[in-house]
C-alpha cells in the first residue's frame, strides 16, 4: 500500500519550519535553568548518587581549571568520561568553578536532545508527531530530574539521539560518510559513559537488520562500524594506552556488576526488575505507554510504513532491547540508567502519533477538533512529569551554592581535604580533595602523613567515614575540631580540622 503523503514544509522556509522544535528545546532548557541551583530532591531513587555523584563526575574538570592537572591523586574518572569532562572543564574555564556551572552542561544537552528529536524526526513522521516525541521526552519525570544535575546520562542521550537520526535518515547521499558520523557519535556516547555500549550496539544491529538488503544501508553500516572503531582507536592511542596504569583505580570506583551464575538467579533478577525498577517504570510511565502503543500499531501497519519509518521502528526497538535488556540481569540498576533509553520510547511515541494523523477519522475531523485532541494528548504526556517536578522543586531548598561558599571561606588555599563528600563541599576551594575508596582500591595508605590531609568530611558516627589512617594518628584525630555541619541527603555531614 502506498504510504500517505507527508506533511509539507512551511512556506517560510527552514527557519520557520524548524522554529517549533527549537522553541520546545529552548523551553525545556530554560525551565531547567530556572531551577539549576535547587538541591536534588530526596526519595526519587534508592541510590545515594544524587548527593554524591555530581561532585565526583566533575572533580577532574575542576582540578584541571584550578590546578592545571586533571588528577591530583588516583582518581581519574575523566579518562572514561572524556566528552562530558571536557565540556564541564570548558564551562568552568569560561564561567568559573561551581555546581551551577557544572549542571549547565547537562541542561544544554537536554535542551539540544529535545530539539534534535523535534527537528530530526520531522522528515520521518511529520512535524506534529515529531513535536510529540520531543515533548514526551523533555517532559518525562526522569529527564526533568536528572537533566538539571551534573550526571553523565543526559550527555550520553544526546549522542545516542544524534547517531539514531543519522541511522534513520535517507542514506542515498554519501551513506558511508553518514554512517561514519553516526559511528563517531556512538563512540562519543560510549566515551561519556561506558554502559552506552549496549544501546549503541542495539542501534547498529538494528540498522544492519533493517537494511541488509539495501546496498546504501549496507554501506552505512560499514561506515558506522568504521566511525565507532576510529573513535575507539583514538581513545586507545591518546588516552587508554598512555594512561594504562591510571585506568585500574578508576575502574575500581565503578559499581560492582556481576552476571547471574544460574538460570534461577537470572529469573530472580529479571522478575525483581519487572516489579522493582527503582521507580523507573513509574517515573517514565507516560512515555512507556506511548512507546508501547507506537510499537504495536506500527508493527500492525508495517506495510503502510515508509522506509524511514520502518528504520525508525526497528532501530528504536533494538536500542531499547540493547539498553534495557542488560538492566534486567545486573544487580545495580538505579533509575537514572533508564534515561538514555527514553529517546527510543519517544521515537516510538512519534510513530504512534503518525499512525493517528494518518487515520481517516483524523483527516475527516474538523481542525478545531484536531487541535483540541492535540492539546489533550500533550497535557496527558506532560502531566506526570510536571506534577512531580513542581512537588520536587517547591519542597527542596537551594542550599548547595551557599554551603560551597561557606566552605571556601573556611578552608585555606593549598589545604588537603579527605572524604566522600569532600569534592562536593569543597568544589570551589583551591584545595586538593581526595576520595578514598573502601579497601584501599583508590587513594589508600596513610593520607595524613603522605598527602598532608588536615581536613576531613564525613557523617559523624559512620564507620565508613573514619579514615583508615586514624589508628596511626590517634592523637591528631581525637583533637580534631568540628568547623561545619550541614544536613545533606538526609544525613548530618560535618567537616573537621586537624593539626
Tab-separated table of C-alpha atoms in Angstrom:
chain	number	residue	atom	x	y	z
A	1	UNK	CA	0.000	0.000	0.000
A	2	UNK	CA	1.300	3.449	-0.899
A	3	UNK	CA	2.191	5.492	2.173
A	4	UNK	CA	0.072	8.549	2.841
A	5	UNK	CA	1.646	11.879	1.890
A	6	UNK	CA	3.784	13.544	4.481
A	7	UNK	CA	3.216	16.991	5.989
A	8	UNK	CA	4.601	19.689	3.713
A	9	UNK	CA	7.233	22.190	4.790
A	10	UNK	CA	6.105	25.591	5.940
A	11	UNK	CA	6.348	28.231	3.199
A	12	UNK	CA	8.511	30.453	5.348
A	13	UNK	CA	11.442	28.112	4.779
A	14	UNK	CA	13.716	26.179	7.069
A	15	UNK	CA	13.833	28.684	9.930
A	16	UNK	CA	10.047	28.897	10.258
A	17	UNK	CA	9.702	25.144	9.790
A	18	UNK	CA	12.319	24.440	12.453
A	19	UNK	CA	11.045	27.084	14.892
A	20	UNK	CA	8.648	24.820	16.877
A	21	UNK	CA	11.382	22.275	17.569
A	22	UNK	CA	13.851	24.953	18.570
A	23	UNK	CA	11.294	26.589	20.848
A	24	UNK	CA	10.423	23.300	22.561
A	25	UNK	CA	14.092	22.565	23.232
A	26	UNK	CA	14.682	26.112	24.416
A	27	UNK	CA	11.670	25.924	26.722
A	28	UNK	CA	12.980	22.698	28.266
A	29	UNK	CA	16.420	24.214	28.835
A	30	UNK	CA	15.038	27.467	30.271
A	31	UNK	CA	12.797	25.547	32.660
A	32	UNK	CA	15.755	23.549	33.934
A	33	UNK	CA	17.957	26.646	34.171
A	34	UNK	CA	15.290	28.354	36.282
A	35	UNK	CA	15.868	25.700	38.957
A	36	UNK	CA	19.544	24.979	38.376
A	37	UNK	CA	20.542	25.824	41.971
A	38	UNK	CA	17.866	23.657	43.625
A	39	UNK	CA	19.299	20.704	45.536
A	40	UNK	CA	18.475	17.157	44.402
A	41	UNK	CA	15.077	16.101	45.716
A	42	UNK	CA	15.263	13.139	48.112
A	43	UNK	CA	13.358	9.924	47.633
A	44	UNK	CA	13.445	9.829	43.822
A	45	UNK	CA	15.927	6.940	43.797
A	46	UNK	CA	17.138	4.393	46.309
A	47	UNK	CA	20.683	5.268	45.275
A	48	UNK	CA	22.630	7.945	47.153
A	49	UNK	CA	24.071	9.124	43.831
A	50	UNK	CA	22.161	12.445	43.573
A	51	UNK	CA	24.003	13.633	46.689
A	52	UNK	CA	27.495	12.401	45.796
A	53	UNK	CA	27.988	11.656	42.098
A	54	UNK	CA	27.630	15.203	40.788
A	55	UNK	CA	30.846	16.229	42.505
A	56	UNK	CA	32.656	13.020	41.581
A	57	UNK	CA	31.703	13.463	37.914
A	58	UNK	CA	33.152	16.975	37.712
A	59	UNK	CA	36.102	16.616	40.107
A	60	UNK	CA	38.698	16.134	37.389
A	61	UNK	CA	37.348	19.037	35.317
A	62	UNK	CA	37.512	21.191	38.448
A	63	UNK	CA	41.106	20.078	39.055
A	64	UNK	CA	42.313	20.976	35.578
A	65	UNK	CA	40.920	24.502	35.873
A	66	UNK	CA	42.108	25.186	39.441
A	67	UNK	CA	45.431	23.318	39.389
A	68	UNK	CA	46.296	22.758	35.732
A	69	UNK	CA	46.146	18.953	36.059
A	70	UNK	CA	43.200	16.597	35.660
A	71	UNK	CA	44.164	14.418	38.616
A	72	UNK	CA	45.735	15.387	41.924
A	73	UNK	CA	45.603	11.764	43.160
A	74	UNK	CA	44.491	8.347	41.903
A	75	UNK	CA	41.004	9.483	40.966
A	76	UNK	CA	40.939	9.616	37.148
A	77	UNK	CA	37.289	9.308	36.141
A	78	UNK	CA	37.819	11.767	33.276
A	79	UNK	CA	39.672	9.062	31.351
A	80	UNK	CA	36.396	7.190	30.784
A	81	UNK	CA	34.025	10.191	30.675
A	82	UNK	CA	36.108	12.430	28.423
A	83	UNK	CA	33.395	14.188	26.334
A	84	UNK	CA	31.477	15.121	29.486
A	85	UNK	CA	34.593	16.073	31.445
A	86	UNK	CA	35.944	18.185	28.585
A	87	UNK	CA	32.630	20.028	28.264
A	88	UNK	CA	32.497	20.738	32.012
A	89	UNK	CA	36.120	21.898	32.001
A	90	UNK	CA	35.293	24.264	29.156
A	91	UNK	CA	32.366	25.725	31.095
A	92	UNK	CA	34.463	26.003	34.255
A	93	UNK	CA	37.149	27.798	32.292
A	94	UNK	CA	34.637	30.327	30.954
A	95	UNK	CA	32.328	30.812	33.932
A	96	UNK	CA	34.322	29.623	36.932
A	97	UNK	CA	34.006	26.506	39.064
A	98	UNK	CA	30.711	25.764	40.804
A	99	UNK	CA	27.760	23.429	40.927
A	100	UNK	CA	25.543	25.730	38.850
A	101	UNK	CA	28.138	25.880	36.082
A	102	UNK	CA	28.604	22.100	36.214
A	103	UNK	CA	24.882	21.458	35.844
A	104	UNK	CA	24.608	23.780	32.861
A	105	UNK	CA	26.318	21.189	30.651
A	106	UNK	CA	23.517	18.684	31.212
A	107	UNK	CA	20.810	21.313	30.879
A	108	UNK	CA	22.144	22.367	27.484
A	109	UNK	CA	22.497	18.708	26.447
A	110	UNK	CA	18.899	18.024	27.468
A	111	UNK	CA	17.590	21.031	25.542
A	112	UNK	CA	19.589	20.028	22.461
A	113	UNK	CA	18.285	16.457	22.668
A	114	UNK	CA	14.702	17.725	22.747
A	115	UNK	CA	15.410	19.926	19.721
A	116	UNK	CA	17.134	17.090	17.853
A	117	UNK	CA	14.103	14.854	18.314
A	118	UNK	CA	11.708	17.566	17.158
A	119	UNK	CA	13.744	18.541	14.108
A	120	UNK	CA	15.287	15.217	13.175
A	121	UNK	CA	12.043	13.252	13.175
A	122	UNK	CA	10.114	15.771	11.031
A	123	UNK	CA	11.176	14.143	7.784
A	124	UNK	CA	10.308	10.718	9.177
A	125	UNK	CA	6.894	11.185	10.800
A	126	UNK	CA	5.923	14.805	10.167
A	127	UNK	CA	6.161	17.880	12.347
A	128	UNK	CA	3.271	17.166	14.724
A	129	UNK	CA	4.335	13.636	15.741
A	130	UNK	CA	7.971	14.790	15.924
A	131	UNK	CA	6.984	17.546	18.359
A	132	UNK	CA	5.042	14.963	20.363
A	133	UNK	CA	8.195	12.849	20.649
A	134	UNK	CA	10.248	15.841	21.788
A	135	UNK	CA	7.650	16.843	24.391
A	136	UNK	CA	7.247	13.264	25.630
A	137	UNK	CA	10.997	13.048	26.211
A	138	UNK	CA	11.524	16.536	27.613
A	139	UNK	CA	8.540	16.296	29.980
A	140	UNK	CA	9.441	12.878	31.361
A	141	UNK	CA	9.950	12.931	35.128
A	142	UNK	CA	13.296	11.153	34.787
A	143	UNK	CA	14.558	13.689	32.266
A	144	UNK	CA	13.380	16.651	34.323
A	145	UNK	CA	15.040	15.250	37.451
A	146	UNK	CA	18.425	14.215	36.051
A	147	UNK	CA	18.503	16.722	33.203
A	148	UNK	CA	19.445	19.575	35.545
A	149	UNK	CA	22.023	17.651	37.599
A	150	UNK	CA	25.672	17.006	36.739
A	151	UNK	CA	25.203	13.416	35.564
A	152	UNK	CA	26.565	11.553	32.549
A	153	UNK	CA	23.251	10.242	31.199
A	154	UNK	CA	21.928	13.485	29.612
A	155	UNK	CA	25.086	13.902	27.524
A	156	UNK	CA	25.061	10.191	26.650
A	157	UNK	CA	21.447	10.540	25.493
A	158	UNK	CA	22.345	13.477	23.255
A	159	UNK	CA	24.978	11.479	21.366
A	160	UNK	CA	22.709	8.418	21.075
A	161	UNK	CA	19.940	10.536	19.535
A	162	UNK	CA	22.422	12.078	17.118
A	163	UNK	CA	23.553	8.618	15.994
A	164	UNK	CA	19.966	7.361	15.716
A	165	UNK	CA	18.888	10.233	13.468
A	166	UNK	CA	21.910	9.627	11.242
A	167	UNK	CA	20.898	5.959	11.075
A	168	UNK	CA	17.299	6.688	10.101
A	169	UNK	CA	17.820	9.401	7.527
A	170	UNK	CA	17.831	8.709	3.792
A	171	UNK	CA	21.229	7.191	3.069
A	172	UNK	CA	21.335	7.620	-0.690
A	173	UNK	CA	23.721	10.550	-0.421
A	174	UNK	CA	27.165	9.519	0.885
A	175	UNK	CA	25.924	6.644	3.066
A	176	UNK	CA	29.448	5.745	4.219
A	177	UNK	CA	30.079	9.306	5.392
A	178	UNK	CA	26.729	9.491	7.201
A	179	UNK	CA	27.384	6.098	8.756
A	180	UNK	CA	30.866	7.175	9.832
A	181	UNK	CA	29.451	10.241	11.561
A	182	UNK	CA	26.880	8.058	13.317
A	183	UNK	CA	29.662	5.752	14.487
A	184	UNK	CA	31.610	8.714	15.848
A	185	UNK	CA	28.504	9.871	17.730
A	186	UNK	CA	28.168	6.402	19.247
A	187	UNK	CA	31.847	6.449	20.206
A	188	UNK	CA	31.268	9.775	21.972
A	189	UNK	CA	28.289	8.279	23.828
A	190	UNK	CA	30.420	5.357	24.988
A	191	UNK	CA	33.248	7.746	25.822
A	192	UNK	CA	30.812	9.657	28.017
A	193	UNK	CA	29.610	6.538	29.820
A	194	UNK	CA	30.904	3.058	29.077
A	195	UNK	CA	27.496	1.418	29.566
A	196	UNK	CA	26.326	3.217	26.408
A	197	UNK	CA	27.934	0.337	24.531
A	198	UNK	CA	24.683	-1.630	24.982
A	199	UNK	CA	22.223	0.847	23.420
A	200	UNK	CA	24.909	1.698	20.834
A	201	UNK	CA	25.132	-1.962	19.861
A	202	UNK	CA	21.345	-2.032	19.591
A	203	UNK	CA	21.330	0.971	17.241
A	204	UNK	CA	23.962	-0.502	14.938
A	205	UNK	CA	22.492	-4.024	14.921
A	206	UNK	CA	19.022	-2.615	14.339
A	207	UNK	CA	20.286	-0.570	11.395
A	208	UNK	CA	22.031	-3.622	9.940
A	209	UNK	CA	18.943	-5.798	10.374
A	210	UNK	CA	16.545	-3.401	8.710
A	211	UNK	CA	18.855	-2.526	5.826
A	212	UNK	CA	20.811	-5.663	4.974
A	213	UNK	CA	19.066	-5.972	1.572
A	214	UNK	CA	19.779	-2.375	0.587
A	215	UNK	CA	23.237	-1.540	-0.789
A	216	UNK	CA	23.230	2.011	0.580
A	217	UNK	CA	22.229	0.790	4.023
A	218	UNK	CA	24.999	-1.803	3.944
A	219	UNK	CA	27.440	0.970	3.114
A	220	UNK	CA	26.014	2.962	6.025
A	221	UNK	CA	26.683	0.002	8.307
A	222	UNK	CA	30.279	-0.220	7.132
A	223	UNK	CA	30.731	3.488	7.732
A	224	UNK	CA	29.182	3.303	11.219
A	225	UNK	CA	31.453	0.476	12.280
A	226	UNK	CA	34.418	2.390	10.884
A	227	UNK	CA	33.411	5.530	12.788
A	228	UNK	CA	32.932	3.599	16.014
A	229	UNK	CA	36.247	1.831	15.505
A	230	UNK	CA	38.009	5.109	14.723
A	231	UNK	CA	36.660	6.652	17.915
A	232	UNK	CA	37.835	3.651	19.904
A	233	UNK	CA	41.261	3.740	18.271
A	234	UNK	CA	41.713	7.443	19.016
A	235	UNK	CA	40.774	6.907	22.663
A	236	UNK	CA	43.087	3.913	22.944
A	237	UNK	CA	46.040	5.681	21.301
A	238	UNK	CA	45.696	9.050	23.036
A	239	UNK	CA	44.061	8.142	26.353
A	240	UNK	CA	43.955	4.423	27.113
A	241	UNK	CA	47.483	3.215	26.435
A	242	UNK	CA	49.338	6.325	27.720
A	243	UNK	CA	47.304	6.129	30.963
A	244	UNK	CA	47.044	2.368	31.322
A	245	UNK	CA	48.219	2.273	34.940
A	246	UNK	CA	45.749	5.029	35.888
A	247	UNK	CA	42.759	3.122	34.493
A	248	UNK	CA	42.810	0.354	37.085
A	249	UNK	CA	41.982	2.631	40.051
A	250	UNK	CA	39.138	4.383	38.242
A	251	UNK	CA	37.602	1.061	37.209
A	252	UNK	CA	37.617	0.168	40.911
A	253	UNK	CA	35.301	3.132	41.578
A	254	UNK	CA	32.593	1.803	39.248
A	255	UNK	CA	29.654	-0.164	40.711
A	256	UNK	CA	30.388	-3.858	41.078
A	257	UNK	CA	28.259	-5.524	38.401
A	258	UNK	CA	28.079	-9.317	38.124
A	259	UNK	CA	26.120	-11.565	35.806
A	260	UNK	CA	23.796	-14.185	37.319
A	261	UNK	CA	25.524	-17.505	37.892
A	262	UNK	CA	22.496	-19.722	37.297
A	263	UNK	CA	19.176	-19.819	35.500
A	264	UNK	CA	17.409	-19.409	38.816
A	265	UNK	CA	19.445	-16.307	39.638
A	266	UNK	CA	18.702	-14.904	36.171
A	267	UNK	CA	14.968	-15.450	36.581
A	268	UNK	CA	15.111	-13.871	40.029
A	269	UNK	CA	16.852	-10.736	38.768
A	270	UNK	CA	14.521	-10.337	35.800
A	271	UNK	CA	11.450	-10.783	37.970
A	272	UNK	CA	12.780	-8.367	40.581
A	273	UNK	CA	13.433	-5.688	37.971
A	274	UNK	CA	9.992	-6.155	36.488
A	275	UNK	CA	8.497	-5.354	39.896
A	276	UNK	CA	11.135	-3.058	41.417
A	277	UNK	CA	12.948	-0.858	38.919
A	278	UNK	CA	13.938	1.847	41.430
A	279	UNK	CA	10.793	3.611	40.315
A	280	UNK	CA	11.848	3.858	36.657
A	281	UNK	CA	8.654	2.282	35.314
A	282	UNK	CA	6.525	4.706	37.298
A	283	UNK	CA	8.580	7.806	36.549
A	284	UNK	CA	8.631	7.035	32.820
A	285	UNK	CA	5.040	5.753	32.641
A	286	UNK	CA	3.600	8.199	30.040
A	287	UNK	CA	6.427	7.730	27.559
A	288	UNK	CA	6.398	3.960	28.107
A	289	UNK	CA	2.670	3.887	27.264
A	290	UNK	CA	3.293	5.988	24.147
A	291	UNK	CA	6.198	3.773	23.132
A	292	UNK	CA	4.264	0.530	23.539
A	293	UNK	CA	1.328	1.899	21.543
A	294	UNK	CA	3.681	3.105	18.821
A	295	UNK	CA	5.497	-0.233	18.587
A	296	UNK	CA	2.308	-2.306	18.433
A	297	UNK	CA	0.444	-0.055	15.996
A	298	UNK	CA	3.475	0.329	13.718
A	299	UNK	CA	4.030	-3.428	13.628
A	300	UNK	CA	0.371	-3.919	12.621
A	301	UNK	CA	0.598	-1.317	9.848
A	302	UNK	CA	4.101	-2.330	8.715
A	303	UNK	CA	3.061	-2.498	5.054
A	304	UNK	CA	1.989	1.165	5.123
A	305	UNK	CA	5.179	2.456	6.719
A	306	UNK	CA	7.727	4.337	4.661
A	307	UNK	CA	11.320	3.097	4.535
A	308	UNK	CA	12.385	5.714	7.091
A	309	UNK	CA	9.513	4.815	9.430
A	310	UNK	CA	10.490	1.158	9.252
A	311	UNK	CA	14.098	2.021	10.059
A	312	UNK	CA	12.963	4.206	12.950
A	313	UNK	CA	10.760	1.425	14.323
A	314	UNK	CA	13.331	-1.369	14.120
A	315	UNK	CA	16.297	0.691	15.324
A	316	UNK	CA	14.343	2.193	18.230
A	317	UNK	CA	13.231	-1.265	19.374
A	318	UNK	CA	16.782	-2.604	19.031
A	319	UNK	CA	18.030	0.414	21.033
A	320	UNK	CA	15.574	-0.481	23.796
A	321	UNK	CA	16.477	-4.167	23.758
A	322	UNK	CA	20.185	-3.400	23.987
A	323	UNK	CA	19.891	-0.685	26.603
A	324	UNK	CA	17.143	-2.110	28.812
A	325	UNK	CA	17.985	-5.785	28.335
A	326	UNK	CA	21.247	-5.550	30.249
A	327	UNK	CA	19.491	-3.856	33.180
A	328	UNK	CA	17.320	-6.930	33.742
A	329	UNK	CA	20.382	-9.051	34.585
A	330	UNK	CA	22.594	-6.633	36.558
A	331	UNK	CA	22.397	-6.276	40.350
A	332	UNK	CA	22.831	-2.475	40.487
A	333	UNK	CA	20.381	-0.566	38.280
A	334	UNK	CA	19.301	2.843	39.612
A	335	UNK	CA	16.530	4.559	37.680
A	336	UNK	CA	18.890	7.025	36.004
A	337	UNK	CA	20.216	4.134	33.883
A	338	UNK	CA	16.872	4.150	32.051
A	339	UNK	CA	17.111	7.775	30.915
A	340	UNK	CA	19.281	7.072	27.803
A	341	UNK	CA	16.570	4.692	26.579
A	342	UNK	CA	13.782	7.266	26.805
A	343	UNK	CA	14.592	8.824	23.387
A	344	UNK	CA	13.872	5.436	21.794
A	345	UNK	CA	10.487	5.391	23.513
A	346	UNK	CA	9.943	8.955	22.293
A	347	UNK	CA	10.557	7.786	18.717
A	348	UNK	CA	8.008	5.015	19.120
A	349	UNK	CA	5.589	7.581	20.564
A	350	UNK	CA	6.119	9.665	17.431
A	351	UNK	CA	5.229	6.640	15.316
A	352	UNK	CA	2.026	6.289	17.330
A	353	UNK	CA	1.289	9.931	16.553
A	354	UNK	CA	1.991	9.332	12.881
A	355	UNK	CA	-0.464	6.445	12.795
A	356	UNK	CA	-3.089	8.638	14.429
A	357	UNK	CA	-2.745	11.511	11.948
A	358	UNK	CA	-2.771	9.048	9.053
A	359	UNK	CA	-6.122	7.637	10.134
A	360	UNK	CA	-9.269	8.505	8.193
A	361	UNK	CA	-11.037	9.692	11.343
A	362	UNK	CA	-8.298	12.228	11.999
A	363	UNK	CA	-8.276	13.614	8.480
A	364	UNK	CA	-12.086	13.797	8.476
A	365	UNK	CA	-12.269	15.674	11.785
A	366	UNK	CA	-12.638	19.443	11.904
A	367	UNK	CA	-9.450	21.460	12.529
A	368	UNK	CA	-10.794	22.657	15.881
A	369	UNK	CA	-11.361	19.053	16.985
A	370	UNK	CA	-7.867	18.059	15.898
A	371	UNK	CA	-6.360	20.971	17.831
A	372	UNK	CA	-8.342	20.060	20.939
A	373	UNK	CA	-7.253	16.436	20.744
A	374	UNK	CA	-3.652	17.522	20.222
A	375	UNK	CA	-3.760	19.717	23.315
A	376	UNK	CA	-5.265	16.908	25.398
A	377	UNK	CA	-2.573	14.467	24.248
A	378	UNK	CA	0.198	16.931	25.119
A	379	UNK	CA	-1.355	17.530	28.543
A	380	UNK	CA	-1.553	13.774	29.145
A	381	UNK	CA	2.098	13.366	28.150
A	382	UNK	CA	3.290	16.261	30.320
A	383	UNK	CA	1.046	15.950	33.370
A	384	UNK	CA	3.004	13.442	35.431
A	385	UNK	CA	6.432	14.992	34.879
A	386	UNK	CA	5.135	18.486	35.530
A	387	UNK	CA	3.291	17.490	38.710
A	388	UNK	CA	6.213	15.554	40.154
A	389	UNK	CA	8.724	18.293	39.381
A	390	UNK	CA	6.531	21.001	40.868
A	391	UNK	CA	6.432	18.936	44.059
A	392	UNK	CA	10.182	18.241	43.998
A	393	UNK	CA	11.231	21.787	43.212
A	394	UNK	CA	8.888	23.543	45.613
A	395	UNK	CA	9.758	21.264	48.543
A	396	UNK	CA	13.544	21.250	48.097
A	397	UNK	CA	15.896	24.067	49.165
A	398	UNK	CA	18.783	25.574	47.195
A	399	UNK	CA	21.432	25.195	49.887
A	400	UNK	CA	24.417	23.805	47.987
A	401	UNK	CA	25.827	27.030	46.441
A	402	UNK	CA	25.776	28.714	49.875
A	403	UNK	CA	27.355	25.648	51.507
A	404	UNK	CA	30.176	25.681	48.972
A	405	UNK	CA	30.709	29.397	49.602
A	406	UNK	CA	30.926	28.770	53.378
A	407	UNK	CA	33.478	26.007	52.900
A	408	UNK	CA	35.501	28.218	50.545
A	409	UNK	CA	35.674	30.839	53.282
A	410	UNK	CA	36.789	28.278	55.896
A	411	UNK	CA	39.370	26.234	54.009
A	412	UNK	CA	42.681	27.903	53.098
A	413	UNK	CA	44.216	27.548	49.659
A	414	UNK	CA	46.544	24.581	49.395
A	415	UNK	CA	44.737	22.522	52.047
A	416	UNK	CA	44.082	18.810	51.520
A	417	UNK	CA	40.578	17.507	52.328
A	418	UNK	CA	39.519	13.868	52.523
A	419	UNK	CA	36.052	12.343	52.418
A	420	UNK	CA	33.316	11.111	50.113
A	421	UNK	CA	31.579	14.494	50.382
A	422	UNK	CA	34.818	16.491	50.150
A	423	UNK	CA	34.601	17.121	46.372
A	424	UNK	CA	31.048	18.406	46.803
A	425	UNK	CA	31.543	20.722	49.765
A	426	UNK	CA	34.963	21.976	48.689
A	427	UNK	CA	34.245	22.211	44.941
A	428	UNK	CA	35.016	25.940	44.701
A	429	UNK	CA	38.014	25.965	47.083
A	430	UNK	CA	41.615	25.846	45.918
A	431	UNK	CA	42.182	22.723	47.961
A	432	UNK	CA	43.031	19.173	46.973
A	433	UNK	CA	40.005	16.949	47.564
A	434	UNK	CA	40.595	13.230	47.976
A	435	UNK	CA	38.067	10.381	47.931
A	436	UNK	CA	39.428	7.175	49.452
A	437	UNK	CA	37.514	4.128	48.217
A	438	UNK	CA	36.928	1.241	50.647
A	439	UNK	CA	39.559	-1.454	50.719
A	440	UNK	CA	42.300	0.915	49.641
A	441	UNK	CA	41.396	0.448	45.976
A	442	UNK	CA	41.769	4.171	45.335
A	443	UNK	CA	43.747	6.668	47.422
A	444	UNK	CA	44.653	4.228	50.169
A	445	UNK	CA	47.513	4.451	52.637
A	446	UNK	CA	48.476	6.995	55.251
A	447	UNK	CA	46.990	10.095	53.641
A	448	UNK	CA	47.599	12.148	56.817
A	449	UNK	CA	51.363	11.707	56.559
A	450	UNK	CA	51.812	11.118	52.827
A	451	UNK	CA	49.377	13.690	51.422
A	452	UNK	CA	49.071	16.120	54.335
A	453	UNK	CA	45.354	15.647	54.950
A	454	UNK	CA	44.316	18.109	57.656
A	455	UNK	CA	40.627	18.418	56.830
A	456	UNK	CA	38.112	15.548	56.828
A	457	UNK	CA	34.477	15.484	55.734
A	458	UNK	CA	32.125	12.734	56.849
A	459	UNK	CA	28.999	11.586	58.635
A	460	UNK	CA	29.509	11.570	62.416
A	461	UNK	CA	29.320	8.067	63.817
A	462	UNK	CA	29.625	6.389	60.424
A	463	UNK	CA	32.460	3.807	60.483
A	464	UNK	CA	32.913	4.168	56.746
A	465	UNK	CA	33.726	7.865	57.099
A	466	UNK	CA	36.545	7.333	59.621
A	467	UNK	CA	39.838	7.494	57.667
A	468	UNK	CA	41.831	4.258	57.657
A	469	UNK	CA	44.911	6.124	58.865
A	470	UNK	CA	43.283	7.157	62.179
A	471	UNK	CA	44.971	4.367	64.214
A	472	UNK	CA	48.331	5.732	63.078
A	473	UNK	CA	47.498	9.290	64.182
A	474	UNK	CA	45.076	8.778	67.033
A	475	UNK	CA	46.087	11.910	68.950
A	476	UNK	CA	45.539	14.171	65.934
A	477	UNK	CA	42.163	12.574	65.209
A	478	UNK	CA	40.979	12.822	68.795
A	479	UNK	CA	41.936	16.502	68.856
A	480	UNK	CA	40.033	17.310	65.667
A	481	UNK	CA	37.892	20.434	65.635
A	482	UNK	CA	34.391	20.491	64.168
A	483	UNK	CA	34.110	23.547	61.927
A	484	UNK	CA	30.924	22.920	59.972
A	485	UNK	CA	27.899	20.617	59.968
A	486	UNK	CA	25.105	20.521	57.414
A	487	UNK	CA	22.190	18.300	56.514
A	488	UNK	CA	22.727	16.732	53.106
A	489	UNK	CA	20.929	13.806	51.565
A	490	UNK	CA	19.074	13.210	54.814
A	491	UNK	CA	22.318	12.846	56.765
A	492	UNK	CA	24.304	15.092	59.071
A	493	UNK	CA	27.575	15.794	57.269
A	494	UNK	CA	30.398	17.521	59.141
A	495	UNK	CA	33.824	18.901	58.359
A	496	UNK	CA	36.668	18.609	60.857
A	497	UNK	CA	40.008	20.414	61.011
A	498	UNK	CA	43.107	18.588	62.300
A	499	UNK	CA	46.547	19.769	63.286
